mmCIF file of C-alpha atoms and ligand atoms in Angstrom:
data_model
loop_
_atom_site.group_PDB
_atom_site.id
_atom_site.type_symbol
_atom_site.label_atom_id
_atom_site.label_comp_id
_atom_site.label_asym_id
_atom_site.label_seq_id
_atom_site.Cartn_x
_atom_site.Cartn_y
_atom_site.Cartn_z
ATOM 1 C CA MET A 1 -27.714 -104.383 -196.950
ATOM 2 C CA HIS A 2 -29.804 -101.239 -196.228
ATOM 3 C CA PHE A 3 -29.131 -98.386 -195.154
ATOM 4 C CA THR A 4 -31.096 -95.192 -195.179
ATOM 5 C CA GLY A 5 -28.986 -91.654 -194.400
ATOM 6 C CA LEU A 6 -25.919 -91.527 -192.859
ATOM 7 C CA THR A 7 -24.997 -94.394 -190.648
ATOM 8 C CA TYR A 8 -22.805 -94.137 -187.447
ATOM 9 C CA ARG A 9 -20.535 -96.917 -185.007
ATOM 10 C CA PRO A 10 -18.155 -96.198 -182.622
ATOM 11 C CA PRO A 11 -14.697 -97.117 -184.049
ATOM 12 C CA PHE A 12 -14.391 -100.426 -181.474
ATOM 13 C CA GLU A 13 -17.570 -101.845 -183.528
ATOM 14 C CA ALA A 14 -15.457 -101.933 -186.509
ATOM 15 C CA HIS A 15 -15.046 -105.741 -187.185
ATOM 16 C CA SER A 16 -18.866 -105.893 -186.156
ATOM 17 C CA LEU A 17 -22.038 -106.570 -188.249
ATOM 18 C CA LEU A 18 -23.864 -103.087 -188.955
ATOM 19 C CA LEU A 19 -27.713 -104.080 -189.202
ATOM 20 C CA GLN A 20 -30.155 -100.903 -189.259
ATOM 21 C CA ALA A 21 -32.666 -101.634 -187.158
ATOM 22 C CA THR A 22 -33.892 -97.980 -186.752
ATOM 23 C CA THR A 23 -33.851 -94.505 -188.714
ATOM 24 C CA GLY A 24 -32.622 -91.264 -186.892
ATOM 25 C CA CYS A 25 -32.415 -90.686 -183.063
ATOM 26 C CA SER A 26 -35.494 -90.679 -180.850
ATOM 27 C CA HIS A 27 -34.253 -88.044 -178.684
ATOM 28 C CA ASN A 28 -32.875 -85.824 -181.607
ATOM 29 C CA ARG A 29 -32.677 -82.769 -179.191
ATOM 30 C CA CYS A 30 -29.025 -83.054 -177.569
ATOM 31 C CA ALA A 31 -28.048 -79.076 -177.398
ATOM 32 C CA PHE A 32 -24.537 -80.317 -179.415
ATOM 33 C CA CYS A 33 -25.174 -83.238 -181.811
ATOM 34 C CA THR A 34 -26.405 -83.016 -185.509
ATOM 35 C CA MET A 35 -25.918 -86.147 -186.419
ATOM 36 C CA TYR A 36 -29.743 -87.004 -187.157
ATOM 37 C CA ARG A 37 -31.503 -83.428 -187.150
ATOM 38 C CA ASP A 38 -32.893 -83.865 -189.987
ATOM 39 C CA VAL A 39 -33.492 -87.328 -189.813
ATOM 40 C CA PRO A 40 -37.441 -88.311 -188.905
ATOM 41 C CA PHE A 41 -36.848 -91.066 -185.686
ATOM 42 C CA ARG A 42 -38.371 -94.244 -187.058
ATOM 43 C CA ALA A 43 -38.127 -98.042 -187.269
ATOM 44 C CA GLU A 44 -37.055 -100.235 -190.049
ATOM 45 C CA PRO A 45 -39.861 -102.765 -191.034
ATOM 46 C CA ILE A 46 -39.305 -106.340 -189.235
ATOM 47 C CA GLU A 47 -39.113 -107.740 -193.526
ATOM 48 C CA GLN A 48 -36.495 -105.195 -194.098
ATOM 49 C CA VAL A 49 -34.249 -106.652 -191.025
ATOM 50 C CA GLU A 50 -35.058 -109.889 -192.452
ATOM 51 C CA GLU A 51 -33.929 -109.854 -195.972
ATOM 52 C CA ASP A 52 -30.259 -108.421 -194.854
ATOM 53 C CA LEU A 53 -29.819 -110.775 -192.740
ATOM 54 C CA ARG A 54 -30.681 -113.487 -195.238
ATOM 55 C CA GLU A 55 -27.993 -111.258 -197.329
ATOM 56 C CA ALA A 56 -25.746 -111.319 -194.569
ATOM 57 C CA SER A 57 -26.179 -114.610 -193.629
ATOM 58 C CA VAL A 58 -23.593 -115.875 -196.362
ATOM 59 C CA TYR A 59 -20.953 -114.722 -193.574
ATOM 60 C CA LYS A 60 -22.928 -116.837 -190.647
ATOM 61 C CA ASP A 61 -19.601 -118.670 -189.876
ATOM 62 C CA ILE A 62 -17.502 -115.731 -188.827
ATOM 63 C CA VAL A 63 -20.468 -113.056 -187.765
ATOM 64 C CA THR A 64 -20.437 -112.791 -184.047
ATOM 65 C CA ARG A 65 -21.051 -109.578 -183.506
ATOM 66 C CA VAL A 66 -24.096 -107.750 -184.302
ATOM 67 C CA PHE A 67 -24.001 -103.419 -183.975
ATOM 68 C CA LEU A 68 -27.807 -102.978 -184.873
ATOM 69 C CA GLU A 69 -28.352 -99.113 -186.111
ATOM 70 C CA ASN A 70 -28.858 -96.413 -186.138
ATOM 71 C CA GLY A 71 -28.986 -93.576 -183.504
ATOM 72 C CA ASP A 72 -30.390 -95.227 -180.235
ATOM 73 C CA PRO A 73 -32.075 -98.550 -181.411
ATOM 74 C CA PHE A 74 -32.728 -99.597 -177.866
ATOM 75 C CA ALA A 75 -35.690 -97.145 -177.526
ATOM 76 C CA LEU A 76 -37.308 -100.451 -179.655
ATOM 77 C CA SER A 77 -39.877 -101.794 -177.612
ATOM 78 C CA ALA A 78 -38.145 -104.718 -175.672
ATOM 79 C CA ASP A 79 -40.698 -106.971 -177.302
ATOM 80 C CA TRP A 80 -38.985 -105.514 -180.971
ATOM 81 C CA LEU A 81 -35.682 -105.902 -179.797
ATOM 82 C CA LYS A 82 -36.633 -109.615 -179.160
ATOM 83 C CA GLU A 83 -38.494 -110.396 -182.026
ATOM 84 C CA ILE A 84 -34.818 -108.969 -184.223
ATOM 85 C CA ALA A 85 -32.315 -111.051 -181.807
ATOM 86 C CA GLY A 86 -34.490 -113.649 -182.444
ATOM 87 C CA LEU A 87 -33.894 -113.321 -186.063
ATOM 88 C CA ILE A 88 -30.296 -112.836 -186.325
ATOM 89 C CA HIS A 89 -29.863 -115.679 -184.027
ATOM 90 C CA ARG A 90 -31.826 -117.284 -186.945
ATOM 91 C CA HIS A 91 -29.888 -116.460 -189.801
ATOM 92 C CA LEU A 92 -26.128 -115.926 -188.390
ATOM 93 C CA PRO A 93 -26.453 -118.931 -185.108
ATOM 94 C CA ASN A 94 -22.470 -117.821 -184.011
ATOM 95 C CA THR A 95 -23.764 -114.803 -182.980
ATOM 96 C CA GLU A 96 -22.726 -114.328 -179.777
ATOM 97 C CA THR A 97 -23.686 -110.098 -178.742
ATOM 98 C CA ILE A 98 -25.590 -107.806 -180.164
ATOM 99 C CA ALA A 99 -24.853 -104.091 -179.329
ATOM 100 C CA MET A 100 -26.208 -101.002 -180.570
ATOM 101 C CA TYR A 101 -26.543 -97.262 -179.503
ATOM 102 C CA ALA A 102 -29.084 -96.633 -176.888
ATOM 103 C CA SER A 103 -29.744 -93.658 -174.202
ATOM 104 C CA ILE A 104 -30.396 -93.559 -169.902
ATOM 105 C CA LYS A 105 -34.252 -92.830 -171.502
ATOM 106 C CA ASN A 106 -34.335 -96.107 -173.502
ATOM 107 C CA ILE A 107 -33.265 -97.899 -170.464
ATOM 108 C CA MET A 108 -36.294 -96.182 -168.465
ATOM 109 C CA THR A 109 -39.040 -97.644 -170.643
ATOM 110 C CA LYS A 110 -38.422 -101.435 -169.731
ATOM 111 C CA THR A 111 -38.849 -103.341 -167.351
ATOM 112 C CA ASP A 112 -36.148 -105.236 -165.031
ATOM 113 C CA ARG A 113 -37.390 -108.595 -167.073
ATOM 114 C CA ASP A 114 -37.542 -107.068 -170.417
ATOM 115 C CA LEU A 115 -33.844 -105.957 -169.819
ATOM 116 C CA THR A 116 -32.863 -109.739 -168.158
ATOM 117 C CA GLU A 117 -35.178 -111.773 -171.475
ATOM 118 C CA LEU A 118 -32.916 -108.925 -173.381
ATOM 119 C CA ARG A 119 -29.305 -109.710 -171.873
ATOM 120 C CA GLN A 120 -30.264 -113.915 -172.423
ATOM 121 C CA LEU A 121 -30.974 -113.255 -175.698
ATOM 122 C CA GLY A 122 -27.646 -111.516 -176.187
ATOM 123 C CA ILE A 123 -28.175 -108.161 -176.486
ATOM 124 C CA ASN A 124 -24.852 -106.263 -174.579
ATOM 125 C CA GLU A 125 -22.759 -103.547 -174.427
ATOM 126 C CA LEU A 126 -24.777 -101.198 -175.113
ATOM 127 C CA ASN A 127 -23.124 -97.561 -176.288
ATOM 128 C CA ILE A 128 -24.684 -94.687 -173.873
ATOM 129 C CA GLY A 129 -23.902 -91.166 -174.583
ATOM 130 C CA VAL A 130 -24.555 -90.488 -170.601
ATOM 131 C CA GLU A 131 -21.886 -86.900 -171.572
ATOM 132 C CA SER A 132 -22.004 -85.934 -167.789
ATOM 133 C CA GLY A 133 -23.154 -86.403 -164.229
ATOM 134 C CA LEU A 134 -23.828 -83.117 -163.401
ATOM 135 C CA ASP A 135 -27.245 -82.268 -163.372
ATOM 136 C CA SER A 136 -27.102 -78.886 -164.451
ATOM 137 C CA VAL A 137 -24.446 -79.793 -167.830
ATOM 138 C CA LEU A 138 -27.355 -82.601 -168.328
ATOM 139 C CA ALA A 139 -30.395 -79.529 -168.359
ATOM 140 C CA ALA A 140 -28.390 -77.477 -170.828
ATOM 141 C CA MET A 141 -27.396 -80.359 -173.279
ATOM 142 C CA ASN A 142 -30.880 -81.163 -173.113
ATOM 143 C CA LYS A 143 -30.458 -85.036 -172.381
ATOM 144 C CA GLY A 144 -33.737 -85.271 -171.292
ATOM 145 C CA TYR A 145 -32.624 -86.694 -167.840
ATOM 146 C CA THR A 146 -30.903 -86.443 -164.870
ATOM 147 C CA ALA A 147 -28.333 -87.620 -163.094
ATOM 148 C CA ALA A 148 -30.109 -89.431 -160.349
ATOM 149 C CA GLU A 149 -32.371 -90.833 -162.981
ATOM 150 C CA ALA A 150 -29.205 -91.907 -165.107
ATOM 151 C CA ARG A 151 -27.888 -93.553 -162.229
ATOM 152 C CA GLU A 152 -31.370 -95.392 -161.510
ATOM 153 C CA ALA A 153 -31.389 -96.277 -164.946
ATOM 154 C CA LEU A 154 -27.812 -97.622 -165.039
ATOM 155 C CA LEU A 155 -27.915 -99.892 -161.901
ATOM 156 C CA HIS A 156 -31.107 -101.541 -163.442
ATOM 157 C CA LEU A 157 -28.642 -102.123 -166.651
ATOM 158 C CA GLN A 158 -26.098 -103.433 -163.992
ATOM 159 C CA SER A 159 -28.523 -105.574 -162.118
ATOM 160 C CA ALA A 160 -29.758 -107.250 -165.148
ATOM 161 C CA GLY A 161 -26.073 -108.439 -166.291
ATOM 162 C CA MET A 162 -25.874 -106.413 -169.385
ATOM 163 C CA ASP A 163 -22.480 -104.623 -169.571
ATOM 164 C CA TRP A 164 -22.492 -100.700 -170.758
ATOM 165 C CA GLY A 165 -20.149 -98.023 -172.650
ATOM 166 C CA ALA A 166 -20.154 -94.184 -171.067
ATOM 167 C CA ASN A 167 -19.913 -91.300 -173.831
ATOM 168 C CA ILE A 168 -18.198 -88.843 -171.870
ATOM 169 C CA ILE A 169 -17.399 -85.071 -172.903
ATOM 170 C CA PHE A 170 -14.916 -82.807 -171.198
ATOM 171 C CA GLY A 171 -15.589 -79.086 -171.132
ATOM 172 C CA ALA A 172 -19.449 -79.620 -171.191
ATOM 173 C CA ALA A 173 -20.084 -77.351 -168.314
ATOM 174 C CA GLY A 174 -18.227 -74.862 -169.678
ATOM 175 C CA SER A 175 -15.202 -72.499 -168.775
ATOM 176 C CA GLY A 176 -14.368 -72.920 -164.796
ATOM 177 C CA HIS A 177 -16.478 -75.786 -163.843
ATOM 178 C CA GLY A 178 -14.537 -78.048 -165.444
ATOM 179 C CA ARG A 179 -13.283 -79.458 -161.832
ATOM 180 C CA GLU A 180 -17.065 -79.570 -160.114
ATOM 181 C CA ASN A 181 -17.490 -82.150 -163.837
ATOM 182 C CA ALA A 182 -15.552 -84.817 -163.211
ATOM 183 C CA GLU A 183 -16.078 -84.924 -159.992
ATOM 184 C CA ALA A 184 -19.539 -85.622 -160.766
ATOM 185 C CA THR A 185 -19.231 -87.522 -163.285
ATOM 186 C CA ALA A 186 -16.351 -89.929 -162.073
ATOM 187 C CA SER A 187 -19.175 -90.094 -158.917
ATOM 188 C CA LEU A 188 -21.876 -91.637 -161.315
ATOM 189 C CA LEU A 189 -19.219 -94.366 -163.343
ATOM 190 C CA ASN A 190 -17.460 -95.363 -159.950
ATOM 191 C CA ASP A 191 -21.137 -96.651 -158.944
ATOM 192 C CA THR A 192 -22.715 -97.545 -162.338
ATOM 193 C CA LYS A 193 -19.914 -99.586 -163.957
ATOM 194 C CA PRO A 194 -19.498 -99.094 -166.930
ATOM 195 C CA TYR A 195 -17.009 -101.526 -168.811
ATOM 196 C CA LEU A 196 -15.619 -99.043 -171.204
ATOM 197 C CA ILE A 197 -14.988 -95.277 -170.967
ATOM 198 C CA PHE A 198 -15.518 -93.605 -174.318
ATOM 199 C CA THR A 199 -13.970 -89.387 -174.285
ATOM 200 C CA GLY A 200 -14.307 -86.358 -176.855
ATOM 201 C CA THR A 201 -14.198 -83.073 -175.767
ATOM 202 C CA ILE A 202 -17.459 -80.335 -176.626
ATOM 203 C CA HIS A 203 -17.654 -78.993 -179.523
ATOM 204 C CA ALA A 204 -20.492 -78.489 -181.944
ATOM 205 C CA ASP A 205 -21.459 -77.403 -185.981
ATOM 206 C CA LYS A 206 -23.710 -75.618 -187.059
ATOM 207 C CA GLY A 207 -27.074 -76.278 -186.524
ATOM 208 C CA CYS A 208 -27.343 -76.963 -183.081
ATOM 209 C CA SER A 209 -28.426 -75.044 -180.398
ATOM 210 C CA LEU A 210 -25.102 -75.124 -178.290
ATOM 211 C CA TYR A 211 -23.033 -73.256 -181.328
ATOM 212 C CA GLU A 212 -25.347 -70.652 -181.475
ATOM 213 C CA ASP A 213 -24.668 -70.405 -177.563
ATOM 214 C CA MET A 214 -21.259 -70.694 -178.368
ATOM 215 C CA GLN A 215 -21.221 -67.899 -181.025
ATOM 216 C CA SER A 216 -23.431 -65.474 -178.625
ATOM 217 C CA GLY A 217 -21.077 -66.180 -176.112
ATOM 218 C CA HIS A 218 -23.651 -68.093 -173.812
ATOM 219 C CA PHE A 219 -21.288 -70.912 -173.176
ATOM 220 C CA THR A 220 -17.580 -69.772 -173.164
ATOM 221 C CA GLU A 221 -15.273 -73.241 -173.776
ATOM 222 C CA SER A 222 -12.534 -74.415 -171.381
ATOM 223 C CA THR A 223 -8.975 -73.465 -172.093
ATOM 224 C CA ILE A 224 -6.551 -76.170 -172.986
ATOM 225 C CA ARG A 225 -5.709 -76.247 -169.706
ATOM 226 C CA GLU A 226 -8.817 -76.609 -168.210
ATOM 227 C CA TYR A 227 -9.517 -79.751 -170.490
ATOM 228 C CA LEU A 228 -6.615 -80.887 -169.490
ATOM 229 C CA GLU A 229 -7.224 -80.659 -165.751
ATOM 230 C CA GLU A 230 -10.971 -81.653 -166.238
ATOM 231 C CA GLN A 231 -9.099 -85.445 -168.080
ATOM 232 C CA ARG A 232 -6.863 -85.547 -165.494
ATOM 233 C CA LYS A 233 -9.385 -85.237 -162.284
ATOM 234 C CA LEU A 234 -11.734 -87.887 -163.714
ATOM 235 C CA LEU A 235 -9.309 -90.123 -164.813
ATOM 236 C CA SER A 236 -7.655 -90.118 -160.924
ATOM 237 C CA MET A 237 -11.047 -90.047 -159.272
ATOM 238 C CA LEU A 238 -12.067 -92.878 -161.059
ATOM 239 C CA THR A 239 -12.089 -96.026 -158.806
ATOM 240 C CA LEU A 240 -13.030 -98.376 -161.493
ATOM 241 C CA GLU A 241 -10.349 -101.674 -162.559
ATOM 242 C CA ASN A 242 -11.821 -103.949 -164.727
ATOM 243 C CA CYS A 243 -12.977 -100.597 -167.515
ATOM 244 C CA PHE A 244 -11.044 -99.774 -170.425
ATOM 245 C CA TRP A 245 -11.103 -95.694 -171.227
ATOM 246 C CA PHE A 246 -10.882 -94.865 -175.030
ATOM 247 C CA GLY A 247 -10.122 -91.473 -175.464
ATOM 248 C CA LEU A 248 -8.540 -91.732 -179.160
ATOM 249 C CA HIS A 249 -11.915 -89.417 -180.931
ATOM 250 C CA PRO A 250 -9.395 -86.498 -182.546
ATOM 251 C CA SER A 251 -10.676 -84.260 -180.064
ATOM 252 C CA ASN A 252 -9.737 -85.324 -177.265
ATOM 253 C CA VAL A 253 -6.611 -83.326 -176.242
ATOM 254 C CA VAL A 254 -4.478 -85.910 -175.022
ATOM 255 C CA PRO A 255 -5.876 -88.994 -176.709
ATOM 256 C CA MET A 256 -4.772 -91.887 -175.235
ATOM 257 C CA GLN A 257 -6.218 -95.604 -174.320
ATOM 258 C CA GLY A 258 -5.451 -98.287 -171.983
ATOM 259 C CA TRP A 259 -7.075 -100.459 -169.003
ATOM 260 C CA LEU A 260 -7.871 -98.448 -165.908
ATOM 261 C CA GLY A 261 -6.872 -100.751 -163.516
ATOM 262 C CA ARG A 262 -3.159 -101.365 -165.247
ATOM 263 C CA ASP A 263 -2.493 -98.060 -166.897
ATOM 264 C CA ARG A 264 -4.241 -95.367 -165.019
ATOM 265 C CA ASP A 265 -0.861 -94.070 -163.673
ATOM 266 C CA GLU A 266 1.126 -93.932 -166.918
ATOM 267 C CA MET A 267 -2.328 -92.482 -168.522
ATOM 268 C CA LEU A 268 -1.821 -89.909 -165.733
ATOM 269 C CA ARG A 269 1.813 -89.385 -166.302
ATOM 270 C CA GLU A 270 0.867 -88.780 -170.324
ATOM 271 C CA ILE A 271 -0.681 -86.289 -169.171
ATOM 272 C CA ASP A 272 1.200 -84.299 -166.695
ATOM 273 C CA LYS A 273 3.962 -84.587 -169.968
ATOM 274 C CA ALA A 274 1.302 -82.780 -172.050
ATOM 275 C CA PHE A 275 0.479 -79.982 -169.459
ATOM 276 C CA LEU A 276 5.111 -79.154 -170.067
ATOM 277 C CA ARG A 277 4.496 -80.163 -174.288
ATOM 278 C CA VAL A 278 1.095 -77.271 -174.792
ATOM 279 C CA ALA A 279 2.673 -75.096 -171.692
ATOM 280 C CA PRO A 280 2.834 -71.871 -175.012
ATOM 281 C CA VAL A 281 -0.992 -72.855 -175.543
ATOM 282 C CA LEU A 282 -1.869 -73.390 -171.886
ATOM 283 C CA GLY A 283 -4.884 -70.548 -171.983
ATOM 284 C CA THR A 284 -5.865 -70.644 -175.166
ATOM 285 C CA ARG A 285 -8.803 -72.919 -176.400
ATOM 286 C CA PRO A 286 -8.513 -75.364 -179.241
ATOM 287 C CA ARG A 287 -8.850 -74.464 -182.835
ATOM 288 C CA ARG A 288 -11.149 -77.045 -184.250
ATOM 289 C CA GLY A 289 -10.903 -79.010 -187.537
ATOM 290 C CA GLY A 290 -13.683 -82.153 -188.661
ATOM 291 C CA GLU A 291 -15.871 -83.530 -185.867
ATOM 292 C CA GLY A 292 -14.212 -81.541 -183.456
ATOM 293 C CA ALA A 293 -10.921 -82.654 -184.098
ATOM 294 C CA ILE A 294 -7.909 -80.643 -182.460
ATOM 295 C CA LEU A 295 -5.197 -79.449 -184.945
HETATM 296 S S1 LIG B 301 -26.195 -86.770 -178.581
HETATM 297 FE FE1 LIG B 301 -26.976 -89.451 -178.961
HETATM 298 S S2 LIG B 301 -29.074 -89.509 -177.962
HETATM 299 FE FE2 LIG B 301 -28.655 -86.454 -178.423
HETATM 300 S S3 LIG B 301 -29.087 -86.402 -180.265
HETATM 301 FE FE3 LIG B 301 -27.552 -87.267 -181.053
HETATM 302 S S4 LIG B 301 -28.240 -89.206 -181.754
HETATM 303 FE FE4 LIG B 301 -29.398 -88.619 -180.222
#
């Protein structure tokens, strides 16, 4: 298989066949992100995609799920995505789901008919960096859309029968604003109903504007207490039942996972226990390792 540059995938796509459809990210301007900073966005030639699929077809009996790479392959036009989906089904006929990273802006460029046809071709379970439901955060993080636009786009996905997972960042509003961030994000998620919520806390590596803002004091990171309060607030406000909370990224203060309908109370108790467990450091800010891991 052919991959250029760094390739990322969500942890829950570990058993998917990875297929490169694009290079880089079409937005590439989020304030906290350095993933594709020096990588120009481009579509992989369709001949290359088909060559990779021919190679992958030796696994055609066992491949049921394909994850398209890289930063946001849903940026491709609906026709291009349909062509790729057709090739996938030709070479890997047992494929049930074609998942990928997508952005709100990618959805906004598709018509309802596009979304329905893409869903019929097996494109589903998009992984979307929503990050927050608060306009001030979306603007500061340079996401390129408002909460109202995100709500509208995600409702269009829902109408097309497409499931999607939300990436959410605790602390994205900075110290002192965790509560309003949690409330706005809970409202957006409750309305738009993701099947999965993937959480992490805000962190920035050298090379992005948020890193500079943190260094200069323009952005003040939340304390551990604030991270715990925000996590608890969001979890307690979500009314979703059939949604999986995937909070195992190492940047989480309390790593946890579970079904919201079934496990929410147990997860809230875990956060309450964490307040006691880390009581001596509640007023401090996390020490970080690679990928923002809390040490
Ligand atoms: S966070 Fe996602 S959308 Fe934003 S620049 Fe990075 S890869 Fe692109």
